[in-house]
Coordinates of C-alpha atoms and ligand atoms in Angstrom, one line a residue:
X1 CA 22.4 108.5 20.5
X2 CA 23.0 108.6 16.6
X3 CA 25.8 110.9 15.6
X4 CA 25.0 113.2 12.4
X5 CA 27.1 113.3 10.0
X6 CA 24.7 113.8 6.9
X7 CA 21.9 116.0 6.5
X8 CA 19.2 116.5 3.6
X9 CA 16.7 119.1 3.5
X10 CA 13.9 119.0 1.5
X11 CA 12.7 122.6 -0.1
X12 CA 15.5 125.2 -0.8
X13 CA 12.5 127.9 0.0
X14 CA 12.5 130.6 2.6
X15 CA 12.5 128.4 5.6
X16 CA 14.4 125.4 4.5
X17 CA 17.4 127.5 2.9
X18 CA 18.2 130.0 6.0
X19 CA 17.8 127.0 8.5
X20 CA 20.3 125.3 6.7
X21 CA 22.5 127.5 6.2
X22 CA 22.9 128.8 9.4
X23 CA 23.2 124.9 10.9
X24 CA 26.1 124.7 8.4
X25 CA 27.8 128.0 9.6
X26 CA 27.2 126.3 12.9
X27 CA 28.3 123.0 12.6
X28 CA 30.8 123.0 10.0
X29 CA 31.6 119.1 10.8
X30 CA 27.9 118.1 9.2
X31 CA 27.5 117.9 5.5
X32 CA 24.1 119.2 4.5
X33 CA 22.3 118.9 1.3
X34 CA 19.5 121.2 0.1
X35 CA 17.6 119.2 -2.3
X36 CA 14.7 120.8 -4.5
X37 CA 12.8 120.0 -7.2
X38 CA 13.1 123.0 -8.8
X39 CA 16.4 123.3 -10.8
X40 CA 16.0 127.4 -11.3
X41 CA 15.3 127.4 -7.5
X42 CA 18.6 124.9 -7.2
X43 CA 20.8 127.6 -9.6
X44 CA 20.1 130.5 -8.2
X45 CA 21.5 129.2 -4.8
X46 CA 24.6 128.2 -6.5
X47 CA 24.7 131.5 -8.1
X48 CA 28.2 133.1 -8.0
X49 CA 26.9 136.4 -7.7
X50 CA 25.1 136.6 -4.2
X51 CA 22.8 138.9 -4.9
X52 CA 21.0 136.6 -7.3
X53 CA 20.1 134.2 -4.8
X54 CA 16.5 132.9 -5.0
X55 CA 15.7 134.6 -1.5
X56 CA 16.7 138.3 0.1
X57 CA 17.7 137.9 3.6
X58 CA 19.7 140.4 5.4
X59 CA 22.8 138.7 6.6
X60 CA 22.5 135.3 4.7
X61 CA 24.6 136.1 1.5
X62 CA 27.7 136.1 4.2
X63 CA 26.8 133.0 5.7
X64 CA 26.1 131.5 2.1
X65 CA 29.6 132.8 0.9
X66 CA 31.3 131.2 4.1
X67 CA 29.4 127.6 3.9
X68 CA 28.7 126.6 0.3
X69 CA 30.9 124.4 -1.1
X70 CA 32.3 124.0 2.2
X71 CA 29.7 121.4 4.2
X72 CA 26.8 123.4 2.6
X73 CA 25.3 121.9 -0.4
X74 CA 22.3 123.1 -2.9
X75 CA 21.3 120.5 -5.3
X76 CA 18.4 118.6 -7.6
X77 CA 19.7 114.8 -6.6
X78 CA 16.9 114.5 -4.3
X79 CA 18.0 110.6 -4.2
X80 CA 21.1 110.7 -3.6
X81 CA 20.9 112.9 -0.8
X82 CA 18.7 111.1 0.9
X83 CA 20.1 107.9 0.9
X84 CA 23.8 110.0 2.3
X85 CA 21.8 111.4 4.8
X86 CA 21.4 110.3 9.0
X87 CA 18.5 112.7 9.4
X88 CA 16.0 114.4 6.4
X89 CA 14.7 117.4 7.3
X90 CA 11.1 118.6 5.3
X91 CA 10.7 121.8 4.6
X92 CA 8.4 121.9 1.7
X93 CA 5.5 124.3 1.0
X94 CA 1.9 123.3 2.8
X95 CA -0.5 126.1 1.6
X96 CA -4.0 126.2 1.9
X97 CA -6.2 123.4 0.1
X98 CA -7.8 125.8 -2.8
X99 CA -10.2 122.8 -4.0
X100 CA -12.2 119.7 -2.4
X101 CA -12.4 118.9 1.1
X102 CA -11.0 121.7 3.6
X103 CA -10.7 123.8 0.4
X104 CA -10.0 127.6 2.1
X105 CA -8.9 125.6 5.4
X106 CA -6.7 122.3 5.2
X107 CA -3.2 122.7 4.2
X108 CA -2.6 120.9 1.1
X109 CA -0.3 118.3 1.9
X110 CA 0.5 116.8 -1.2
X111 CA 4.0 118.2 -1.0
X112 CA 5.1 116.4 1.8
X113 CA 3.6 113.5 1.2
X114 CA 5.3 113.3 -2.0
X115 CA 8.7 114.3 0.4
X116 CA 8.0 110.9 2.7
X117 CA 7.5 108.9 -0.1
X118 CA 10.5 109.7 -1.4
X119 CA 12.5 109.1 2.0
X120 CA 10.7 106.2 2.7
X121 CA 11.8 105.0 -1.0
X122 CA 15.8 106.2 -1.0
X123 CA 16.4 105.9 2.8
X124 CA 19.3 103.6 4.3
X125 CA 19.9 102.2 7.9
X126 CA 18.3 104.8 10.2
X127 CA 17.1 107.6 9.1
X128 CA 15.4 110.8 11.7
X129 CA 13.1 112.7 9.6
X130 CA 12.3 116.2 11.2
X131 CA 9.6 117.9 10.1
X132 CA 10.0 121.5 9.7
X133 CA 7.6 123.1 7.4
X134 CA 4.4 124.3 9.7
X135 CA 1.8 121.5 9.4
X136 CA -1.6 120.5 11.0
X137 CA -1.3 118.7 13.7
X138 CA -0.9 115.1 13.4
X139 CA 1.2 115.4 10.4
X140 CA 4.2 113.3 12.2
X141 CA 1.4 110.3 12.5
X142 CA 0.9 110.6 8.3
X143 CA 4.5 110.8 7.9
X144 CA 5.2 108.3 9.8
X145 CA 2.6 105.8 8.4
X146 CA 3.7 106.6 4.8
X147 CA 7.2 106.0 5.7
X148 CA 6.0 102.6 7.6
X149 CA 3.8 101.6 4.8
X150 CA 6.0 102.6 1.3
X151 CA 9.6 101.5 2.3
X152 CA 8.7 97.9 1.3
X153 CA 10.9 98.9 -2.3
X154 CA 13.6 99.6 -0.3
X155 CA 13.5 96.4 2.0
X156 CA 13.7 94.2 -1.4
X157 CA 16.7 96.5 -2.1
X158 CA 18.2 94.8 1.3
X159 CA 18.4 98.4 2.6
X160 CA 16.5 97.6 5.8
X161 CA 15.5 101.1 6.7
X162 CA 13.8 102.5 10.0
X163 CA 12.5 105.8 11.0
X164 CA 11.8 107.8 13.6
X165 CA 9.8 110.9 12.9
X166 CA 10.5 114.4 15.1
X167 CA 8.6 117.8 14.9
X168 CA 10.9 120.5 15.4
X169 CA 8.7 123.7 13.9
X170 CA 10.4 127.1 12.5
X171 CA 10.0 130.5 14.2
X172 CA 12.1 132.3 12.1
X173 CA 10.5 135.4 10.8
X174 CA 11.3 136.6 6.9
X175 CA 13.3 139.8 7.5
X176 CA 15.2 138.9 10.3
X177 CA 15.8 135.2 9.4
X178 CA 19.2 135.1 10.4
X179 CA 19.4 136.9 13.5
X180 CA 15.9 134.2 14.3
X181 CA 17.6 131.3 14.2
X182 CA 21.1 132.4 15.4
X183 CA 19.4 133.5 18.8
X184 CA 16.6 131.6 18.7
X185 CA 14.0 132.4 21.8
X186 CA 13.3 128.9 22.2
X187 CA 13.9 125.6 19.8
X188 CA 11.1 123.2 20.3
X189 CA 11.8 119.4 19.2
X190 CA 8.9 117.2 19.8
X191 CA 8.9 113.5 19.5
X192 CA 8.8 109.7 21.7
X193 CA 12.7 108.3 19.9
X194 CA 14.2 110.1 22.5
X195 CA 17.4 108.9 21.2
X196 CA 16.5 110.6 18.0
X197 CA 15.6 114.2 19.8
X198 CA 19.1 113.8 21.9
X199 CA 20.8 113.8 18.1
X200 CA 18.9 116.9 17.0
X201 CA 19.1 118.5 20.1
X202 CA 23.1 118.0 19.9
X203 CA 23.0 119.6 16.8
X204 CA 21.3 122.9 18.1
X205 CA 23.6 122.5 21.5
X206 CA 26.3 123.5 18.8
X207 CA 24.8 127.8 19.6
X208 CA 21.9 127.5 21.2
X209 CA 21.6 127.5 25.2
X210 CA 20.0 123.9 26.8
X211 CA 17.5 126.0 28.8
X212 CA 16.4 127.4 25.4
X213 CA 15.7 124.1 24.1
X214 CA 11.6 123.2 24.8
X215 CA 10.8 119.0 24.4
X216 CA 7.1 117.9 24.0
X217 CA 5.2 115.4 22.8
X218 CA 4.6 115.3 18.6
X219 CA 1.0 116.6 18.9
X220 CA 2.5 119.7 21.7
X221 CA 5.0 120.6 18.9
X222 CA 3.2 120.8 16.3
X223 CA 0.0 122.4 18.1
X224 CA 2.2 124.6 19.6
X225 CA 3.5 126.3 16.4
X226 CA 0.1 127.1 15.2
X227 CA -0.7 128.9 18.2
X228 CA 2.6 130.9 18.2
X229 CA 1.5 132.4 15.0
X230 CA -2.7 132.4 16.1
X231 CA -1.6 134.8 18.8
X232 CA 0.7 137.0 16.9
X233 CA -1.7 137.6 14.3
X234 CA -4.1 138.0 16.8
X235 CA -2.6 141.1 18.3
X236 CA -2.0 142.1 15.3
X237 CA -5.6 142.3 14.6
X238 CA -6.8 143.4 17.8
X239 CA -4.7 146.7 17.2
X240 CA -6.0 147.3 13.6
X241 CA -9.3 146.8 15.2
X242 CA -8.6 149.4 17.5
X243 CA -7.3 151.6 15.0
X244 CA -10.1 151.9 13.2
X245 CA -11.6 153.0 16.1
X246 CA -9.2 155.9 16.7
X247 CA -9.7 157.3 13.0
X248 CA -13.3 158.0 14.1
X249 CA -13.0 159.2 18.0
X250 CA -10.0 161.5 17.3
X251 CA -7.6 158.7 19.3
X252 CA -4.4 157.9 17.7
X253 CA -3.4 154.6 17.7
X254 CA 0.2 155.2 18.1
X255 CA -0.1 156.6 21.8
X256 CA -2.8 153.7 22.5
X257 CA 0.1 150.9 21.2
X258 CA 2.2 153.0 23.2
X259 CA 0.3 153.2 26.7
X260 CA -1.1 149.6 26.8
X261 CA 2.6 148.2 25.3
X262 CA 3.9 150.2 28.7
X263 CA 1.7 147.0 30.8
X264 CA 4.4 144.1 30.8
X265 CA 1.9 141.6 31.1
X266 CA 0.7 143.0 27.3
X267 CA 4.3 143.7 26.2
X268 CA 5.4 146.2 23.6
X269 CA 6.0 143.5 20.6
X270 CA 3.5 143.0 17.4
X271 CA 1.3 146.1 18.5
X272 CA 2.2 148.2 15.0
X273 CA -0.8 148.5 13.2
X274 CA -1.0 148.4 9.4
X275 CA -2.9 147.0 6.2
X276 CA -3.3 144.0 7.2
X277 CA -0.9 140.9 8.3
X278 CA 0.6 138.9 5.3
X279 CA 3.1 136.6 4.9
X280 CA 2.8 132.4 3.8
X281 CA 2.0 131.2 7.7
X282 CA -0.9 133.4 9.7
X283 CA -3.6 132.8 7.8
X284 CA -2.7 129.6 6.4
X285 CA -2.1 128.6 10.3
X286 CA -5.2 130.2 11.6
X287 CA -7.4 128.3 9.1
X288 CA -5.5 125.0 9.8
X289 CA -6.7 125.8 13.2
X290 CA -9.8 126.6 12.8
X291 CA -10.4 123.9 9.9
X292 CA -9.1 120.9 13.4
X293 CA -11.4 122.6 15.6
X294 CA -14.1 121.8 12.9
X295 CA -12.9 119.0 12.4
X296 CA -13.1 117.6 16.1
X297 CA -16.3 118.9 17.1
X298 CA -15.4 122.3 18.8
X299 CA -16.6 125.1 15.8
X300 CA -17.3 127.3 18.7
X301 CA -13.6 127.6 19.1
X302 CA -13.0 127.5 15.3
X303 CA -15.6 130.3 15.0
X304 CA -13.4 132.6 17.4
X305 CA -9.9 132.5 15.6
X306 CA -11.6 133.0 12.5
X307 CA -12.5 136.2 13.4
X308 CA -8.6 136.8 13.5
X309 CA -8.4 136.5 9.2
X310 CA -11.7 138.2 9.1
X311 CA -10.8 141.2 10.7
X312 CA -7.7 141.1 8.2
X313 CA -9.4 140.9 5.5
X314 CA -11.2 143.8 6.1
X315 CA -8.4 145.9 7.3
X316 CA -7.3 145.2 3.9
X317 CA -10.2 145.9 1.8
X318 CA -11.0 149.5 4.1
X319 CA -8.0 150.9 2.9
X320 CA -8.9 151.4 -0.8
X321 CA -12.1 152.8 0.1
X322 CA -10.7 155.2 2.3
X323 CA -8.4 156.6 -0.6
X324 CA -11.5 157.0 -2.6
X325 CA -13.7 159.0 -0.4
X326 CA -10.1 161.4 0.1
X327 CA -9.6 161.5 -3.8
X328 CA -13.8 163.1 -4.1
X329 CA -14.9 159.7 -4.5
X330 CA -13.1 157.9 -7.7
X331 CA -9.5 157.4 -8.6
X332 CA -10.7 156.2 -12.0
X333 CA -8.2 157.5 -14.4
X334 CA -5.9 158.8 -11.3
X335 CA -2.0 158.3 -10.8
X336 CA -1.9 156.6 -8.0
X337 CA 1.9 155.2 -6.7
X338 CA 2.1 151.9 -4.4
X339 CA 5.1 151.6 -2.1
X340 CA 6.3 148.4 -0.8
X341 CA 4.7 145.2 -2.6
X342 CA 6.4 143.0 0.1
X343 CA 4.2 141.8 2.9
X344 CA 6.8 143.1 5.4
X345 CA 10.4 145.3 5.1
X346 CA 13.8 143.3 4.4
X347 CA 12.3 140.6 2.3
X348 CA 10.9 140.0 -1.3
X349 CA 8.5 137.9 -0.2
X350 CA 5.2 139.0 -1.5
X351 CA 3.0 135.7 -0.4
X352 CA -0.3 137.2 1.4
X353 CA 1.0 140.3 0.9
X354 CA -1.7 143.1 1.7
X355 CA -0.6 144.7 -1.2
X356 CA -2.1 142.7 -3.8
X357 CA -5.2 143.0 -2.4
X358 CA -5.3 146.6 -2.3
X359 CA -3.8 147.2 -5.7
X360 CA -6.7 144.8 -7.0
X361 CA -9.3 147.1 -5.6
X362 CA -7.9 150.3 -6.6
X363 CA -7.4 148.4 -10.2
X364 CA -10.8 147.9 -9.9
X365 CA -11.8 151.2 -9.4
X366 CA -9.7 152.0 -12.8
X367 CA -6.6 153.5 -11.0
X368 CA -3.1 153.6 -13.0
X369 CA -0.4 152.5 -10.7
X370 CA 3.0 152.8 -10.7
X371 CA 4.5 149.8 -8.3
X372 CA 7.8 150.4 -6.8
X373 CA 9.0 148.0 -4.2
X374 CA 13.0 148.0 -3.3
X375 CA 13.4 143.7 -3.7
X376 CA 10.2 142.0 -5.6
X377 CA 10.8 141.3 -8.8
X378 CA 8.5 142.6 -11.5
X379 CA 7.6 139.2 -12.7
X380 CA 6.5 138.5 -9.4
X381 CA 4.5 141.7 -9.3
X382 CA 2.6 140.2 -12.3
X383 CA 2.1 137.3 -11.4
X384 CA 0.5 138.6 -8.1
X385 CA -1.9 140.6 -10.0
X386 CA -2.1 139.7 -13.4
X387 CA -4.3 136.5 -13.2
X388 CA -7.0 138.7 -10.7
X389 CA -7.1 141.7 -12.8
X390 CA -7.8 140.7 -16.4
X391 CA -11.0 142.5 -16.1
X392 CA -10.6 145.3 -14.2
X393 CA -10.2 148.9 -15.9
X394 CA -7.1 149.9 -13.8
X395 CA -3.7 149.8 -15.5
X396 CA 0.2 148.9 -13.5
X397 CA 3.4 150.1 -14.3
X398 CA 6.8 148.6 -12.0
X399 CA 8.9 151.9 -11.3
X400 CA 12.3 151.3 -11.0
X401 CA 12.7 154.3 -8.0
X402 CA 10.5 156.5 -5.5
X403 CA 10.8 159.5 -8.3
X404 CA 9.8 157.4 -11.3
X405 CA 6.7 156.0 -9.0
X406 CA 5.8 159.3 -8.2
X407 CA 5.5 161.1 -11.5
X408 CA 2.4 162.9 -12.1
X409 CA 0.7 160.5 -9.3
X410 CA -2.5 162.3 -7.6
X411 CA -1.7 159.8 -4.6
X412 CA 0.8 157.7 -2.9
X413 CA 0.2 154.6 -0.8
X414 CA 2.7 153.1 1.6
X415 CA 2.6 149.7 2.1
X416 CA 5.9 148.1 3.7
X417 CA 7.7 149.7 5.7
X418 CA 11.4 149.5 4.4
X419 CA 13.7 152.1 5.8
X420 CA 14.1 153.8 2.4
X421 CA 10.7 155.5 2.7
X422 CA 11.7 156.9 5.9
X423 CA 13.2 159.5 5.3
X424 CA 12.1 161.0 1.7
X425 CA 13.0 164.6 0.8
X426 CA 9.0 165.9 0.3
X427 CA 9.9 169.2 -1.0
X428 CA 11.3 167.9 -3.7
X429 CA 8.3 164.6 -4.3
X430 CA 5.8 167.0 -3.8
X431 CA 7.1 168.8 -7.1
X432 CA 7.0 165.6 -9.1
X433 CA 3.2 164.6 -7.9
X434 CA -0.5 166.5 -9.2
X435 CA -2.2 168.6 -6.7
X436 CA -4.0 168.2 -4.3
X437 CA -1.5 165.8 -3.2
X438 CA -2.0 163.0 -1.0
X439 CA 0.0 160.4 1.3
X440 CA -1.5 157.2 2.0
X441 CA 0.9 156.2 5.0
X442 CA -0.5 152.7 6.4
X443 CA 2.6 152.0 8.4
X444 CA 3.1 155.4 10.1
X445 CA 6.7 155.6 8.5
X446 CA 7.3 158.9 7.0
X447 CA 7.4 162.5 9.1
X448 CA 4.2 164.4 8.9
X449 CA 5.7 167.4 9.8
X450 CA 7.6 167.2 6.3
X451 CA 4.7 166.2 4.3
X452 CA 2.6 168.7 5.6
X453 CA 5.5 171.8 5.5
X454 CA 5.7 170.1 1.8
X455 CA 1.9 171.4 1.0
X456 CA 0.9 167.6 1.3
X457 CA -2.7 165.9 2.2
X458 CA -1.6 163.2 4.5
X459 CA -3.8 160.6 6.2
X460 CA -1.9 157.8 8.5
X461 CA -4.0 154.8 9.6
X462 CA -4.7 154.9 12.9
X463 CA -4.7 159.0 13.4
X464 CA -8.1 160.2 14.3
X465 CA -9.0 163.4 13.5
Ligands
LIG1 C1 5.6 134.7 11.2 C2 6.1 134.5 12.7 O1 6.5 135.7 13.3 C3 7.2 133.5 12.7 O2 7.6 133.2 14.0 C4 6.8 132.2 12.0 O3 7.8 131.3 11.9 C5 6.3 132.5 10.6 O4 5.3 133.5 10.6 P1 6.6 136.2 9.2 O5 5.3 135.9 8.5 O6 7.9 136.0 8.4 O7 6.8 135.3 10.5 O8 6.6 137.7 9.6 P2 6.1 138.6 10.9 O9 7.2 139.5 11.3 O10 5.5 137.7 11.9 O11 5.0 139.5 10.2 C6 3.8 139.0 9.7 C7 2.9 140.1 9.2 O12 2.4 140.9 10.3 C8 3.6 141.1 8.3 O13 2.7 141.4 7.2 C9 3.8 142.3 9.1 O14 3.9 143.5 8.4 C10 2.6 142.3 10.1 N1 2.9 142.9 11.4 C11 3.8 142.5 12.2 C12 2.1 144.1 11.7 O15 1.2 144.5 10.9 N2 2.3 144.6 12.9 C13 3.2 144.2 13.8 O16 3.3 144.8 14.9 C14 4.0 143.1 13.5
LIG2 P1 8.6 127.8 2.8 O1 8.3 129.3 3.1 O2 7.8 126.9 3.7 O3 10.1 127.5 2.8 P2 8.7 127.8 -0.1 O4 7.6 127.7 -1.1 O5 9.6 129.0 -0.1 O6 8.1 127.5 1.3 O7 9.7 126.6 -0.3 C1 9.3 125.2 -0.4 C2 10.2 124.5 -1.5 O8 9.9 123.1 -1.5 C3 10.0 125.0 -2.9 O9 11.2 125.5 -3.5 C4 9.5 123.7 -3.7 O10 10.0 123.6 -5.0 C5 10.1 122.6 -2.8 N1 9.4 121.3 -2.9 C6 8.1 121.1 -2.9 N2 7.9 119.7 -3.0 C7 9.1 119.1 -3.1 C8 9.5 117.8 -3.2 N3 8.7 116.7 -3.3 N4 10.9 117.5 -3.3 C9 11.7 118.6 -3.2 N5 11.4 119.9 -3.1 C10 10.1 120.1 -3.0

């Protein structure tokens, strides 16, 4: 079994900078380089000032702080750090294929690709390269050809490289990164070296329990991590689904969660409805799955998990109707105040976000809004929204706080459900907002006792009448 002493990731993004950083904090006797090929990306992880780093993460500015410079490297000599390293790991971006064949389906693979090339170019001796980013299955076998087919450069070189290619998928979640991948539920390393999975798994033996650790076959791995996320979003749309349902039979959708949550075979996890599921992996998983079934003859199967992002989508697109039939039928013109333009609390991710969706309808409709969100940028904001709205009559603002959001707004939406919205004083809101006042809540956060003592109109998703 091959020691490691060197490590490269490839992509400093959400997945490959957290995972490194906390194998650094773990292992302090590997060196590990996160290589990008974006130098702003690169920067703003050496950033002296923690807070600018280029992705919010409870937790991970300490771990950053305690690592970097130490064994914990962030850096644009891709090269370099290849060539150091005894195993790569990729964790580049695969999203969905926008144009030719699998457009709306395939992951667009391009990235990685590119990532294998470039291993298969710079690599010396042995090299393990784990794939991390979520991928279709029967990435490894492309790797593995590309790395087989374009190291011939580097044999001329006298470099004599070899691989052996592992899948060893991420299950962290955005928001609770840290506290993911310290106490992981399971680590799953799939592969046939099994010399190669023994190093890996050594590495992860450094915190996490053996019986924690799962070992499959490639295809399992990588198949397995697609399904992980096909039944998560799943639930998540089978209770939207249902609440819907409880808007119009008087039911409320919290005591439903609740009651069948209280079955252990159902479990009480992923059963909060909202405004949809976001985020850069469900539906970008779901339609990798559905696109394989396709492609290997079994649509009926494809057909079903579809209906997963379907249902999404229109949990989505329900929600701006529903605030125009409560605001007598337009908002054109009206104040309306979006909080939370993250798809989820604790990150500023906005990839998927239900958010953007939403405020491109009511921008449609010809609503002002006034976007507050406690970690996404503004520039991110617009560049969520811009590009789809040029043509719509609505206008945005970015607040910089929950008062300036809410001045003179006929309506507030909320959207993600970070703590700070928890606990807002309504007497005072209701005196900054236009009457009749109404509360959008999609993620059942605030107290309706308050809102309602505050002379509010409040509608919560889910709550029949
Ligand atoms: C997901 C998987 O959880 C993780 O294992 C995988 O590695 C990557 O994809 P992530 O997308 O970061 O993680 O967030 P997650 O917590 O799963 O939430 C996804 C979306 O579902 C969010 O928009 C969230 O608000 C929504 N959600 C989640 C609900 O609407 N209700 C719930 O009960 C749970
Ligand atoms: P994820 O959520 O999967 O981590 P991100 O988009 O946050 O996705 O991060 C992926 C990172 O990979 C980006 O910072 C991107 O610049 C980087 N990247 C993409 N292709 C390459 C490449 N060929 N070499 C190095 N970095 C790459």
């Amino acid at each position: 079994m091959k020691n490691i002493c060197h490590i490269c990731c490839i992509g400093a993004g959400y997945v490959g900078g957290p995972t490194m950083s906390v194998i650094a904090d773990k292992c302090p006797d590997i060196q590990i380089k996160v290589v990008d090929i974006n130098p702003e990306r690169i920067s703003a992880w050496n950033s002296s000032d923690l807070s600018k780093l280029p992705i919010y993460e409870p937790g991970l500015d300490q771990i950053v702080s305690r690592t970097r410079g130490r064994n914990l490297f962030f850096s644009t000599d891709i090269e370099n750090s290849i060539s150091e390293a005894d195993m790569v790991f990729i964790s580049v971006n695969t999203p969905t294929k926008t144009s030719g064949l699998g457009a709306g389906q395939a992951s667009d693979l391009r990235w990685v690709e590119a990532s294998a090339r470039q291993v298969a170019q710079c690599a010396k001796g042995h090299t393990i390269v784990v794939e991390k980013s979520t991928l279709p299955v029967r990435t490894a076998q492309t790797i593995k050809e590309i790395l087989d087919t374009t190291k011939q450069n580097n044999l001329v070189q006298g470099k004599n490289p070899t691989f052996s290619v592992l899948s060893n998928p991420e299950f962290l979640a955005e928001g609770t990164a840290v506290n993911d991948l310290e106490r992981p539920d399971r680590v799953l390393v799939g592969g046939e070296d099994t010399d190669a999975i023994e190093s890996l798994v050594n590495i992860y033996l450094k915190w996490v329990p053996l019986e924690r650790i799962i070992k499959t076959n490639l295809w399992s791995s990588e198949l397995s991590k697609l399904t992980a996320n096909a039944f998560l979003a799943q639930r998540i749309s089978s209770i939207n689904s249902i609440s819907a349902l409880c808007e119009v039979t008087g039911a409320d959708v919290a005591e439903v969660s609740n009651a069948i949550g209280a079955d252990k075979r159902i479990g009480r996890e992923f059963l909060a409805p909202g405004p949809g599921f976001g985020g850069s992996c469900f539906k970008k998983d779901i339609l990798n799955l559905v696109y394989l079934c396709g492609y290997f003859g079994i649509p009926e199967v494809g057909n079903y998990w579809q209906q997963v992002v379907e249902l999404n989508n229109w949990q989505q697109k329900r929600i701006c109707k529903i605030v125009l039939q409560k605001l007598f039928g337009t908002v054109n013109g009206k104040h309306i105040a979006i909080l939370g333009f993250s798809f989820k609390a604790n990150t500023n991710d906005t990839r998927e976000s239900p958010a953007i969706q939403i405020s491109l309808d009511l921008l449609e409709e010809g609503a002002k809004l006034s976007i507050y969100d406690p970690k996404v940028k503004p520039q991110r904001i617009q560049e969520d929204i811009d590009e789809y709205s040029k043509n719509s009559p609505g206008q945005w603002t970015v607040a910089n706080d929950i008062s300036e959001a809410l001045k003179g707004a006929d309506a507030l939406l909320i959207l993600t459900d970070w703590d700070e919205f928890k606990n807002l004083d309504w007497n005072y809101l209701s005196t900054l907002m236009r009457t009749p006042t109404w509360v959008f809540d999609t993620r059942s956060v605030v107290n309706s006792i308050d809102i309602k003592n505050a002379g509010i109109n409040l509608w919560r998703l889910g709550e029949g009448v």
